[in-house]
């Protein structure tokens, strides 16, 4: 494989790995350059930097996050194919996310980077859903159907980071 093939593989893995795996429980601070496991959207590079983690797997799970210029550049390069500083500045101005994601793993509820609340309701049994699990948007009461358009992969991956071992 040449270098461009490896770069392509890295881009694909950044999207697939968070959706397919969970992290081990941890309550120690993460190094910013090492952890981009929290996503704010389903497109390539739509991730934030983890600043710290506490209470993972408990009723008070918190992952502190920050959207950095490095994160914005990842989106610009990986999704927009735009290597300009103008894209980085525009992305920094447009992406408005909170500074944390939280969960009550005992109640199986959590919030995403926008503060939107979700509830994990177990394994999906209906063949009408494309999802393995039932994830409900608390505000609307709607069940996410498993598609990227519904936000299911991003919402579930955040829950898996905050409450590892529940949704495998």
mmCIF file of C-alpha atoms in Angstrom:
data_model
loop_
_atom_site.group_PDB
_atom_site.id
_atom_site.type_symbol
_atom_site.label_atom_id
_atom_site.label_comp_id
_atom_site.label_asym_id
_atom_site.label_seq_id
_atom_site.Cartn_x
_atom_site.Cartn_y
_atom_site.Cartn_z
ATOM 1 C CA UNK A 1 0.000 0.000 0.000
ATOM 2 C CA UNK A 2 1.183 3.490 -0.686
ATOM 3 C CA UNK A 3 0.915 6.433 1.712
ATOM 4 C CA UNK A 4 -2.339 7.718 0.208
ATOM 5 C CA UNK A 5 -3.981 4.307 0.782
ATOM 6 C CA UNK A 6 -2.913 4.403 4.428
ATOM 7 C CA UNK A 7 -4.325 7.909 4.833
ATOM 8 C CA UNK A 8 -7.617 6.731 3.355
ATOM 9 C CA UNK A 9 -7.699 3.775 5.738
ATOM 10 C CA UNK A 10 -7.084 6.074 8.713
ATOM 11 C CA UNK A 11 -10.014 8.277 7.650
ATOM 12 C CA UNK A 12 -12.343 5.299 7.357
ATOM 13 C CA UNK A 13 -11.248 3.914 10.727
ATOM 14 C CA UNK A 14 -11.940 7.246 12.453
ATOM 15 C CA UNK A 15 -15.567 6.859 11.442
ATOM 16 C CA UNK A 16 -16.026 3.118 11.968
ATOM 17 C CA UNK A 17 -14.081 2.404 15.151
ATOM 18 C CA UNK A 18 -16.163 4.605 17.499
ATOM 19 C CA UNK A 19 -19.318 2.965 16.182
ATOM 20 C CA UNK A 20 -18.058 -0.585 16.612
ATOM 21 C CA UNK A 21 -16.118 -0.494 19.868
ATOM 22 C CA UNK A 22 -16.358 0.788 23.400
ATOM 23 C CA UNK A 23 -13.587 2.079 25.592
ATOM 24 C CA UNK A 24 -12.594 0.577 28.911
ATOM 25 C CA UNK A 25 -13.917 2.418 31.934
ATOM 26 C CA UNK A 26 -11.603 5.224 32.940
ATOM 27 C CA UNK A 27 -11.660 8.154 35.283
ATOM 28 C CA UNK A 28 -8.253 9.595 34.498
ATOM 29 C CA UNK A 29 -7.722 12.607 32.276
ATOM 30 C CA UNK A 30 -7.169 11.807 28.609
ATOM 31 C CA UNK A 31 -4.474 13.478 26.574
ATOM 32 C CA UNK A 32 -6.103 15.802 24.051
ATOM 33 C CA UNK A 33 -4.019 14.556 21.140
ATOM 34 C CA UNK A 34 -4.947 10.944 21.879
ATOM 35 C CA UNK A 35 -8.715 10.925 22.239
ATOM 36 C CA UNK A 36 -11.230 11.980 19.620
ATOM 37 C CA UNK A 37 -13.898 9.388 20.432
ATOM 38 C CA UNK A 38 -16.788 11.815 20.921
ATOM 39 C CA UNK A 39 -18.523 12.875 17.729
ATOM 40 C CA UNK A 40 -20.877 15.787 17.006
ATOM 41 C CA UNK A 41 -22.079 14.455 13.653
ATOM 42 C CA UNK A 42 -21.849 11.470 11.341
ATOM 43 C CA UNK A 43 -19.509 12.906 8.718
ATOM 44 C CA UNK A 44 -15.772 12.229 8.630
ATOM 45 C CA UNK A 45 -13.819 14.429 11.021
ATOM 46 C CA UNK A 46 -16.841 15.549 13.055
ATOM 47 C CA UNK A 47 -15.186 14.896 16.391
ATOM 48 C CA UNK A 48 -14.155 16.857 19.452
ATOM 49 C CA UNK A 49 -11.160 16.491 21.731
ATOM 50 C CA UNK A 50 -11.604 14.785 25.093
ATOM 51 C CA UNK A 51 -10.202 16.932 27.897
ATOM 52 C CA UNK A 52 -10.984 14.643 30.848
ATOM 53 C CA UNK A 53 -13.193 11.789 32.011
ATOM 54 C CA UNK A 54 -14.728 11.092 35.396
ATOM 55 C CA UNK A 55 -17.245 8.658 36.815
ATOM 56 C CA UNK A 56 -17.313 6.533 33.661
ATOM 57 C CA UNK A 57 -19.875 3.733 34.091
ATOM 58 C CA UNK A 58 -21.561 5.396 37.090
ATOM 59 C CA UNK A 59 -24.593 7.588 37.721
ATOM 60 C CA UNK A 60 -22.341 10.643 37.349
ATOM 61 C CA UNK A 61 -20.356 9.917 34.182
ATOM 62 C CA UNK A 62 -18.831 13.011 32.579
ATOM 63 C CA UNK A 63 -16.525 13.487 29.627
ATOM 64 C CA UNK A 64 -15.268 17.043 29.274
ATOM 65 C CA UNK A 65 -14.754 18.017 25.639
ATOM 66 C CA UNK A 66 -13.472 20.868 23.536
ATOM 67 C CA UNK A 67 -13.788 21.620 19.824
ATOM 68 C CA UNK A 68 -10.285 22.630 18.786
ATOM 69 C CA UNK A 69 -8.761 23.996 15.589
ATOM 70 C CA UNK A 70 -7.182 20.545 15.140
ATOM 71 C CA UNK A 71 -10.692 19.016 15.220
ATOM 72 C CA UNK A 72 -11.928 21.611 12.721
ATOM 73 C CA UNK A 73 -8.991 20.832 10.439
ATOM 74 C CA UNK A 74 -9.856 17.124 10.580
ATOM 75 C CA UNK A 75 -13.368 17.927 9.339
ATOM 76 C CA UNK A 76 -12.074 20.277 6.642
ATOM 77 C CA UNK A 77 -9.530 17.781 5.334
ATOM 78 C CA UNK A 78 -11.412 14.499 5.807
ATOM 79 C CA UNK A 79 -14.906 15.567 4.793
ATOM 80 C CA UNK A 80 -14.718 18.847 2.903
ATOM 81 C CA UNK A 81 -11.374 18.064 1.231
ATOM 82 C CA UNK A 82 -10.451 21.681 1.992
ATOM 83 C CA UNK A 83 -6.945 22.254 3.326
ATOM 84 C CA UNK A 84 -7.347 26.004 3.823
ATOM 85 C CA UNK A 85 -7.120 27.944 7.071
ATOM 86 C CA UNK A 86 -10.340 29.695 5.971
ATOM 87 C CA UNK A 87 -12.186 26.370 6.290
ATOM 88 C CA UNK A 88 -10.752 25.824 9.778
ATOM 89 C CA UNK A 89 -11.831 29.313 10.876
ATOM 90 C CA UNK A 90 -15.293 28.882 9.343
ATOM 91 C CA UNK A 91 -15.749 25.481 11.006
ATOM 92 C CA UNK A 92 -14.635 26.849 14.382
ATOM 93 C CA UNK A 93 -17.199 29.660 14.056
ATOM 94 C CA UNK A 94 -20.037 27.371 12.921
ATOM 95 C CA UNK A 95 -19.666 24.391 15.263
ATOM 96 C CA UNK A 96 -21.284 25.227 18.589
ATOM 97 C CA UNK A 97 -21.020 22.344 21.021
ATOM 98 C CA UNK A 98 -21.062 22.192 24.797
ATOM 99 C CA UNK A 99 -18.086 21.448 26.986
ATOM 100 C CA UNK A 100 -19.258 18.020 28.185
ATOM 101 C CA UNK A 101 -21.322 14.916 27.616
ATOM 102 C CA UNK A 102 -22.911 13.314 30.677
ATOM 103 C CA UNK A 103 -24.707 10.131 31.669
ATOM 104 C CA UNK A 104 -26.525 8.428 34.464
ATOM 105 C CA UNK A 105 -25.516 4.876 33.590
ATOM 106 C CA UNK A 106 -27.801 3.392 36.263
ATOM 107 C CA UNK A 107 -30.831 5.059 34.637
ATOM 108 C CA UNK A 108 -29.328 4.585 31.160
ATOM 109 C CA UNK A 109 -29.779 8.228 30.197
ATOM 110 C CA UNK A 110 -27.246 10.646 28.703
ATOM 111 C CA UNK A 111 -26.724 13.946 26.936
ATOM 112 C CA UNK A 112 -24.830 14.606 23.727
ATOM 113 C CA UNK A 113 -22.516 17.483 22.767
ATOM 114 C CA UNK A 114 -25.542 19.733 22.154
ATOM 115 C CA UNK A 115 -27.194 18.942 25.508
ATOM 116 C CA UNK A 116 -29.855 16.752 23.857
ATOM 117 C CA UNK A 117 -31.058 14.016 26.233
ATOM 118 C CA UNK A 118 -31.438 10.350 25.272
ATOM 119 C CA UNK A 119 -32.586 7.153 26.964
ATOM 120 C CA UNK A 120 -31.275 3.661 26.265
ATOM 121 C CA UNK A 121 -34.180 1.191 26.335
ATOM 122 C CA UNK A 122 -32.439 -2.094 25.597
ATOM 123 C CA UNK A 123 -32.248 -4.462 22.650
ATOM 124 C CA UNK A 124 -34.469 -3.727 19.658
ATOM 125 C CA UNK A 125 -36.965 -6.482 18.956
ATOM 126 C CA UNK A 126 -38.900 -4.895 16.100
ATOM 127 C CA UNK A 127 -37.795 -5.679 12.563
ATOM 128 C CA UNK A 128 -38.985 -2.161 11.655
ATOM 129 C CA UNK A 129 -35.810 -0.713 13.167
ATOM 130 C CA UNK A 130 -32.387 -0.777 11.527
ATOM 131 C CA UNK A 131 -30.907 -0.429 15.002
ATOM 132 C CA UNK A 132 -29.578 -3.044 17.406
ATOM 133 C CA UNK A 133 -30.829 -1.039 20.391
ATOM 134 C CA UNK A 134 -33.745 1.228 21.235
ATOM 135 C CA UNK A 135 -32.539 4.798 21.755
ATOM 136 C CA UNK A 136 -35.179 7.412 22.551
ATOM 137 C CA UNK A 137 -34.861 11.167 22.111
ATOM 138 C CA UNK A 138 -36.212 12.314 25.484
ATOM 139 C CA UNK A 139 -37.486 15.711 24.275
ATOM 140 C CA UNK A 140 -39.497 14.416 21.314
ATOM 141 C CA UNK A 141 -40.182 10.899 22.546
ATOM 142 C CA UNK A 142 -39.088 9.571 19.149
ATOM 143 C CA UNK A 143 -37.105 6.369 18.829
ATOM 144 C CA UNK A 144 -34.022 6.758 16.639
ATOM 145 C CA UNK A 145 -34.358 4.340 13.723
ATOM 146 C CA UNK A 146 -30.703 3.372 13.413
ATOM 147 C CA UNK A 147 -29.907 5.578 10.433
ATOM 148 C CA UNK A 148 -27.260 8.290 10.330
ATOM 149 C CA UNK A 149 -30.037 10.752 9.535
ATOM 150 C CA UNK A 150 -31.739 9.952 12.855
ATOM 151 C CA UNK A 151 -28.493 10.545 14.762
ATOM 152 C CA UNK A 152 -28.465 7.009 16.137
ATOM 153 C CA UNK A 153 -24.787 6.098 15.504
ATOM 154 C CA UNK A 154 -23.498 9.307 17.096
ATOM 155 C CA UNK A 155 -25.881 9.176 20.067
ATOM 156 C CA UNK A 156 -25.176 5.497 20.763
ATOM 157 C CA UNK A 157 -21.397 5.930 20.487
ATOM 158 C CA UNK A 158 -21.515 8.681 23.134
ATOM 159 C CA UNK A 159 -23.515 6.393 25.447
ATOM 160 C CA UNK A 160 -20.962 3.617 24.873
ATOM 161 C CA UNK A 161 -18.112 5.945 25.841
ATOM 162 C CA UNK A 162 -19.889 7.111 29.015
ATOM 163 C CA UNK A 163 -21.391 3.751 30.022
ATOM 164 C CA UNK A 164 -19.185 0.990 28.575
ATOM 165 C CA UNK A 165 -20.465 -2.563 28.621
ATOM 166 C CA UNK A 166 -24.205 -1.839 28.445
ATOM 167 C CA UNK A 167 -24.628 -1.543 24.668
ATOM 168 C CA UNK A 168 -22.011 -3.881 23.247
#
